[in-house]
Coordinates of C-alpha atoms in Angstrom, one line a residue:
M8 CA 26.8 74.3 -11.8
A9 CA 23.6 72.4 -11.1
Q10 CA 24.6 69.7 -13.6
T11 CA 28.0 69.4 -11.9
W12 CA 26.3 68.7 -8.6
A13 CA 24.0 66.2 -10.2
V14 CA 26.9 64.3 -11.7
L15 CA 28.8 64.3 -8.4
A16 CA 25.7 63.0 -6.5
A17 CA 25.2 60.2 -9.0
F18 CA 28.9 59.3 -8.9
L19 CA 28.8 59.3 -5.1
F20 CA 25.7 57.0 -5.1
L21 CA 27.4 54.7 -7.6
L22 CA 30.6 54.6 -5.5
I23 CA 28.6 53.7 -2.3
N24 CA 26.8 51.0 -4.2
L25 CA 30.0 49.5 -5.5
I26 CA 31.6 49.6 -2.0
E27 CA 28.7 48.2 -0.1
G28 CA 27.6 45.8 -2.8
P29 CA 24.1 45.3 -4.1
A30 CA 21.2 46.1 -1.8
Y31 CA 19.2 43.2 -0.3
K32 CA 15.6 43.1 1.0
A33 CA 13.6 40.3 2.6
V34 CA 9.9 40.1 1.8
N35 CA 7.5 37.8 3.7
V36 CA 4.0 37.3 2.3
E37 CA 1.2 35.0 3.3
A38 CA 0.0 32.5 0.6
G39 CA -2.9 33.9 -1.4
H40 CA -2.1 37.5 -0.8
E41 CA -0.2 40.1 -2.8
A42 CA 3.6 40.3 -3.0
V43 CA 5.2 43.6 -4.1
L44 CA 9.0 43.6 -4.8
S45 CA 10.7 46.9 -5.1
C46 CA 13.5 48.2 -7.4
P47 CA 16.4 50.6 -6.5
D48 CA 15.2 54.1 -5.7
V49 CA 16.5 56.1 -8.6
S50 CA 13.4 58.1 -9.3
K51 CA 15.2 61.4 -9.6
M52 CA 16.8 60.2 -12.8
P53 CA 14.9 58.9 -15.8
L54 CA 15.5 55.2 -16.4
L55 CA 16.6 53.7 -19.7
L56 CA 16.0 50.0 -18.9
V57 CA 14.6 48.0 -16.1
T58 CA 14.9 44.2 -15.8
W59 CA 13.3 41.8 -13.3
K60 CA 14.8 38.3 -13.0
M61 CA 14.0 35.3 -10.9
K62 CA 17.2 33.5 -9.8
C63 CA 16.6 30.0 -11.4
S64 CA 17.1 28.3 -14.7
A65 CA 14.4 29.2 -17.3
C66 CA 12.6 31.4 -14.8
C67 CA 10.7 34.7 -15.2
L68 CA 12.3 37.7 -17.0
L69 CA 10.3 40.9 -17.2
A70 CA 11.9 44.0 -18.9
Y71 CA 11.0 47.5 -20.0
R72 CA 12.9 49.8 -22.3
S73 CA 11.8 53.4 -22.0
D74 CA 13.1 54.9 -25.3
R75 CA 11.1 52.4 -27.3
K76 CA 8.2 52.0 -24.8
E77 CA 8.8 48.3 -25.2
T78 CA 8.0 45.5 -22.7
K79 CA 9.4 42.0 -22.8
K80 CA 8.0 39.1 -20.8
L81 CA 9.5 35.7 -20.8
N82 CA 8.5 32.6 -18.8
C83 CA 6.5 34.7 -16.4
S84 CA 3.1 33.7 -15.0
E85 CA 0.1 35.9 -15.6
R86 CA 0.2 36.6 -11.9
M87 CA 3.4 38.5 -12.4
M88 CA 3.1 42.1 -13.7
W89 CA 4.1 45.7 -13.0
K90 CA 2.6 47.1 -9.9
Y91 CA 2.6 50.6 -11.3
S92 CA 3.8 52.2 -14.5
P93 CA 7.4 51.0 -15.2
D94 CA 8.4 54.6 -16.2
N95 CA 7.7 55.9 -12.7
N96 CA 7.8 52.9 -10.3
P97 CA 8.8 49.5 -11.8
A98 CA 7.9 47.4 -8.8
L99 CA 6.9 43.8 -9.4
R100 CA 3.5 42.6 -8.3
I101 CA 2.7 38.9 -7.8
Y102 CA -0.9 38.1 -7.0
P103 CA -2.0 35.7 -5.7
V104 CA 1.3 34.5 -4.4
N105 CA 1.9 30.7 -3.8
L106 CA 4.7 28.5 -2.7
G107 CA 6.1 28.2 -6.2
D108 CA 6.9 31.9 -6.3
E109 CA 9.2 31.6 -3.4
G110 CA 12.9 32.5 -4.2
N111 CA 15.3 35.3 -5.0
Y112 CA 14.5 38.1 -7.4
S113 CA 16.7 40.9 -8.8
C114 CA 15.7 44.3 -10.2
E115 CA 18.3 46.1 -12.3
I116 CA 17.9 49.7 -13.4
V117 CA 20.0 51.3 -16.1
N118 CA 20.0 55.1 -16.5
D119 CA 22.5 57.8 -17.5
S120 CA 24.3 57.4 -14.2
G121 CA 25.0 53.7 -14.5
N122 CA 23.5 50.4 -13.4
F123 CA 21.7 49.9 -10.0
L124 CA 20.8 46.5 -8.6
L125 CA 18.4 45.4 -5.8
F126 CA 18.0 41.8 -4.6
S127 CA 14.7 40.6 -3.0
S128 CA 14.2 37.3 -1.1
L129 CA 10.6 36.3 -1.2
T130 CA 9.4 33.9 1.5
V131 CA 5.8 32.6 1.3
I132 CA 4.1 31.9 4.7
V133 CA 1.3 29.3 4.9
P134 CA -1.0 29.3 8.0
P135 CA -1.6 25.8 9.4
T136 CA -4.9 24.0 10.0
V137 CA -5.3 23.6 13.7
T138 CA -7.3 20.8 15.4
L139 CA -7.6 19.7 19.0
T140 CA -8.9 16.2 19.9
C141 CA -8.9 13.8 22.8
D142 CA -9.3 10.1 23.2
K143 CA -10.9 7.9 25.9
N144 CA -7.6 7.7 27.7
R145 CA -7.6 11.4 28.3
V146 CA -4.8 12.1 26.0
A147 CA -5.2 15.4 24.1
A148 CA -3.6 15.9 20.7
C149 CA -3.1 19.4 19.3
Q150 CA -2.2 19.4 15.6
A151 CA -1.0 22.2 13.3
S152 CA -1.1 20.8 9.8
A153 CA 0.8 22.0 6.7
G154 CA 2.1 25.2 8.0
K155 CA 5.2 27.2 6.8
P156 CA 7.2 27.7 8.9
A157 CA 6.3 25.1 11.5
A158 CA 3.9 26.3 14.2
D159 CA 4.8 26.4 17.9
I160 CA 2.4 24.5 20.3
S161 CA 2.0 25.1 24.0
W162 CA -0.5 24.0 26.7
I163 CA -2.5 25.7 29.4
P164 CA -1.8 24.7 32.1
A165 CA 1.8 23.9 31.1
S166 CA 2.8 20.3 31.2
N167 CA 6.3 18.7 31.3
Q168 CA 4.9 15.4 30.0
S169 CA 4.0 16.6 26.5
T170 CA 5.5 14.8 23.5
E171 CA 5.8 16.2 20.0
E172 CA 6.0 14.8 16.5
E173 CA 6.9 16.6 13.2
V174 CA 6.4 15.7 9.6
R175 CA 8.0 17.7 6.8
H176 CA 6.2 17.7 3.5
P177 CA 7.9 17.9 0.0
N178 CA 6.3 21.4 -0.7
G179 CA 8.1 22.9 2.3
T180 CA 5.2 22.9 4.8
V181 CA 5.4 21.2 8.2
T182 CA 2.8 19.3 10.3
R183 CA 3.5 19.4 14.0
V184 CA 1.5 17.4 16.7
S185 CA 1.8 17.8 20.4
Y186 CA 0.4 15.2 22.9
V187 CA -0.3 15.6 26.6
G188 CA -2.1 13.3 29.1
W189 CA -4.5 14.3 31.8
V190 CA -5.2 10.9 33.4
N191 CA -4.9 12.0 37.0
S192 CA -6.0 15.6 36.5
T193 CA -9.2 17.2 37.9
L194 CA -9.1 20.1 35.6
P195 CA -12.4 20.9 33.8
S196 CA -10.7 21.7 30.4
V197 CA -7.5 21.8 28.5
T198 CA -6.3 24.6 26.2
C199 CA -3.9 24.4 23.3
L200 CA -2.0 27.5 22.0
V201 CA -0.7 27.6 18.4
T202 CA 1.7 30.4 17.5
H203 CA 2.5 31.1 13.9
P204 CA 3.6 34.2 11.9
A205 CA 0.4 34.0 9.9
T206 CA -2.0 33.2 12.7
N207 CA -2.3 32.6 16.5
Q208 CA -5.1 30.3 17.6
T209 CA -6.4 29.1 21.0
L210 CA -8.5 25.9 21.2
S211 CA -10.1 24.5 24.4
L212 CA -11.5 21.1 25.1
D213 CA -13.6 20.0 28.0
L214 CA -12.4 17.2 30.3
P215 CA -13.1 14.4 30.7
C216 CA -13.1 13.7 27.0
N217 CA -16.3 12.5 25.3
A218 CA -16.7 8.8 25.8
P219 CA -16.7 6.7 22.7
R220 CA -20.0 6.4 20.9
L221 CA -19.8 2.6 20.5
P222 CA -22.2 1.7 23.4
Y223 CA -24.7 4.3 22.2
L224 CA -24.4 3.0 18.6
L225 CA -25.1 -0.5 19.9
I226 CA -28.1 0.6 21.9
E227 CA -29.5 2.6 18.9
G228 CA -28.8 -0.4 16.6
L229 CA -30.6 -2.8 18.9
A230 CA -33.6 -0.5 19.2
S231 CA -33.7 -0.2 15.4
F232 CA -33.4 -3.9 14.9
A233 CA -36.1 -4.6 17.4
A234 CA -38.5 -2.1 15.7
V235 CA -37.8 -3.6 12.3
S236 CA -38.2 -7.2 13.6
G237 CA -41.5 -6.3 15.2
V238 CA -42.8 -4.9 11.9
I239 CA -41.7 -8.0 10.1
L240 CA -43.3 -10.3 12.7
C241 CA -46.6 -8.4 12.5
L242 CA -46.5 -8.8 8.7
I243 CA -45.9 -12.6 9.0
L244 CA -48.6 -13.1 11.5
G245 CA -51.1 -11.1 9.5
Y246 CA -50.3 -13.0 6.4
R247 CA -50.7 -16.4 8.2
A248 CA -54.0 -15.2 9.6
F249 CA -55.2 -14.2 6.1
R250 CA -54.2 -17.6 4.8
L251 CA -56.0 -19.4 7.6
R252 CA -59.2 -17.4 6.9
K253 CA -58.9 -18.2 3.3
L254 CA -58.5 -21.9 3.8
T255 CA -61.4 -21.9 6.2
R256 CA -63.7 -20.3 3.6
G257 CA -62.5 -22.7 1.0
S258 CA -63.5 -25.9 2.9
A259 CA -67.2 -25.0 2.3
A260 CA -66.6 -24.7 -1.5
P261 CA -64.2 -27.3 -2.6
S262 CA -64.4 -26.3 -6.3
Q263 CA -63.4 -22.7 -5.4
L264 CA -60.6 -24.0 -3.2
R265 CA -59.2 -26.1 -5.9
T266 CA -59.1 -23.2 -8.4
S267 CA -57.6 -20.7 -5.9
S268 CA -55.1 -23.0 -4.2
P269 CA -51.6 -22.9 -5.7
Y270 CA -50.9 -26.5 -4.6
P271 CA -52.0 -29.5 -6.7
Q272 CA -55.1 -31.2 -5.4
V273 CA -55.2 -34.9 -4.9
T274 CA -58.7 -36.3 -5.7
K275 CA -59.6 -39.5 -3.9
Q276 CA -61.3 -42.1 -6.0
K277 CA -64.6 -43.4 -4.7
Q278 CA -64.9 -47.1 -4.0
P279 CA -67.6 -48.7 -6.0
T280 CA -70.7 -49.5 -4.0
S281 CA -72.7 -52.7 -4.5
L282 CA -75.3 -50.9 -6.6
S283 CA -72.8 -49.3 -8.9
Y284 CA -71.0 -52.7 -9.2
Q285 CA -74.2 -54.5 -10.3
E286 CA -74.9 -51.8 -12.8
S287 CA -71.5 -52.3 -14.3
I288 CA -72.3 -56.0 -14.6
Y289 CA -75.4 -55.5 -16.7
Q290 CA -74.1 -52.6 -18.6
N291 CA -73.4 -54.7 -21.7
Y292 CA -76.2 -57.1 -21.3
N293 CA -78.1 -57.9 -24.6
P294 CA -81.1 -60.2 -24.3
K295 CA -81.2 -61.0 -28.0
S296 CA -77.8 -62.6 -27.9
I297 CA -79.0 -65.0 -25.3
Y298 CA -81.9 -66.2 -27.5
M299 CA -79.7 -66.6 -30.4
N300 CA -77.4 -68.9 -28.5
Y301 CA -80.3 -71.3 -28.0

């Protein structure tokens, strides 16, 4: 009698499954976290075969056959494995999940009562990088970069003059920027609200915005230049004073000056005096030669 009720229950479950079609489940997981995809709940009956498939060409296939205790893994990343024992709970575990894992998965279980199928749609959520800046014209820019899905941006206080830009990247992420001007506002600060399924952030910025640093950089640069110029001028003056002292000492010792000076020295020739001239006349005088001429 008990076996009859079990067969009727399995037949009824199979009939409902055929009428309603395969079950469907949506799974949203943040990038870098763990994704767990479930199989049909047929734990009351021992399974014969369980197969995980990712709906794409040449994608992952993970299977387990209970009678042979055999596992088959084809084109699956090392990040994809059974969450528990496939005999008891053949859920699929993906960790850490990334954008490439996004897609449709199917789990098929075969037991004595038939085939049971469950589809899962995996969506990977990427939190954006949020920044808030302001320029000298008091235009604030709130940017939510590379988020999936795109983040929503709002302002406090609310402004009807805000403009928005959006850039869609090839990997499915979206960068959204919102601009708002506060030229005639007397508010002390501006606040940006970023709303996203993975994170909600609030950033505030004081008004007026920080003035550009160019004048300060010029002042600092001039001060640095003046300091360096002063040091160089002191070195030049010190060197010239040293050279002047050296030249002054060298005038008292011409021989020392000539050896130490790097410049060629011009030596003036002395004009012959009358005495030296007379000595040169009689330099070759030979009295004997005069007597011989007689």
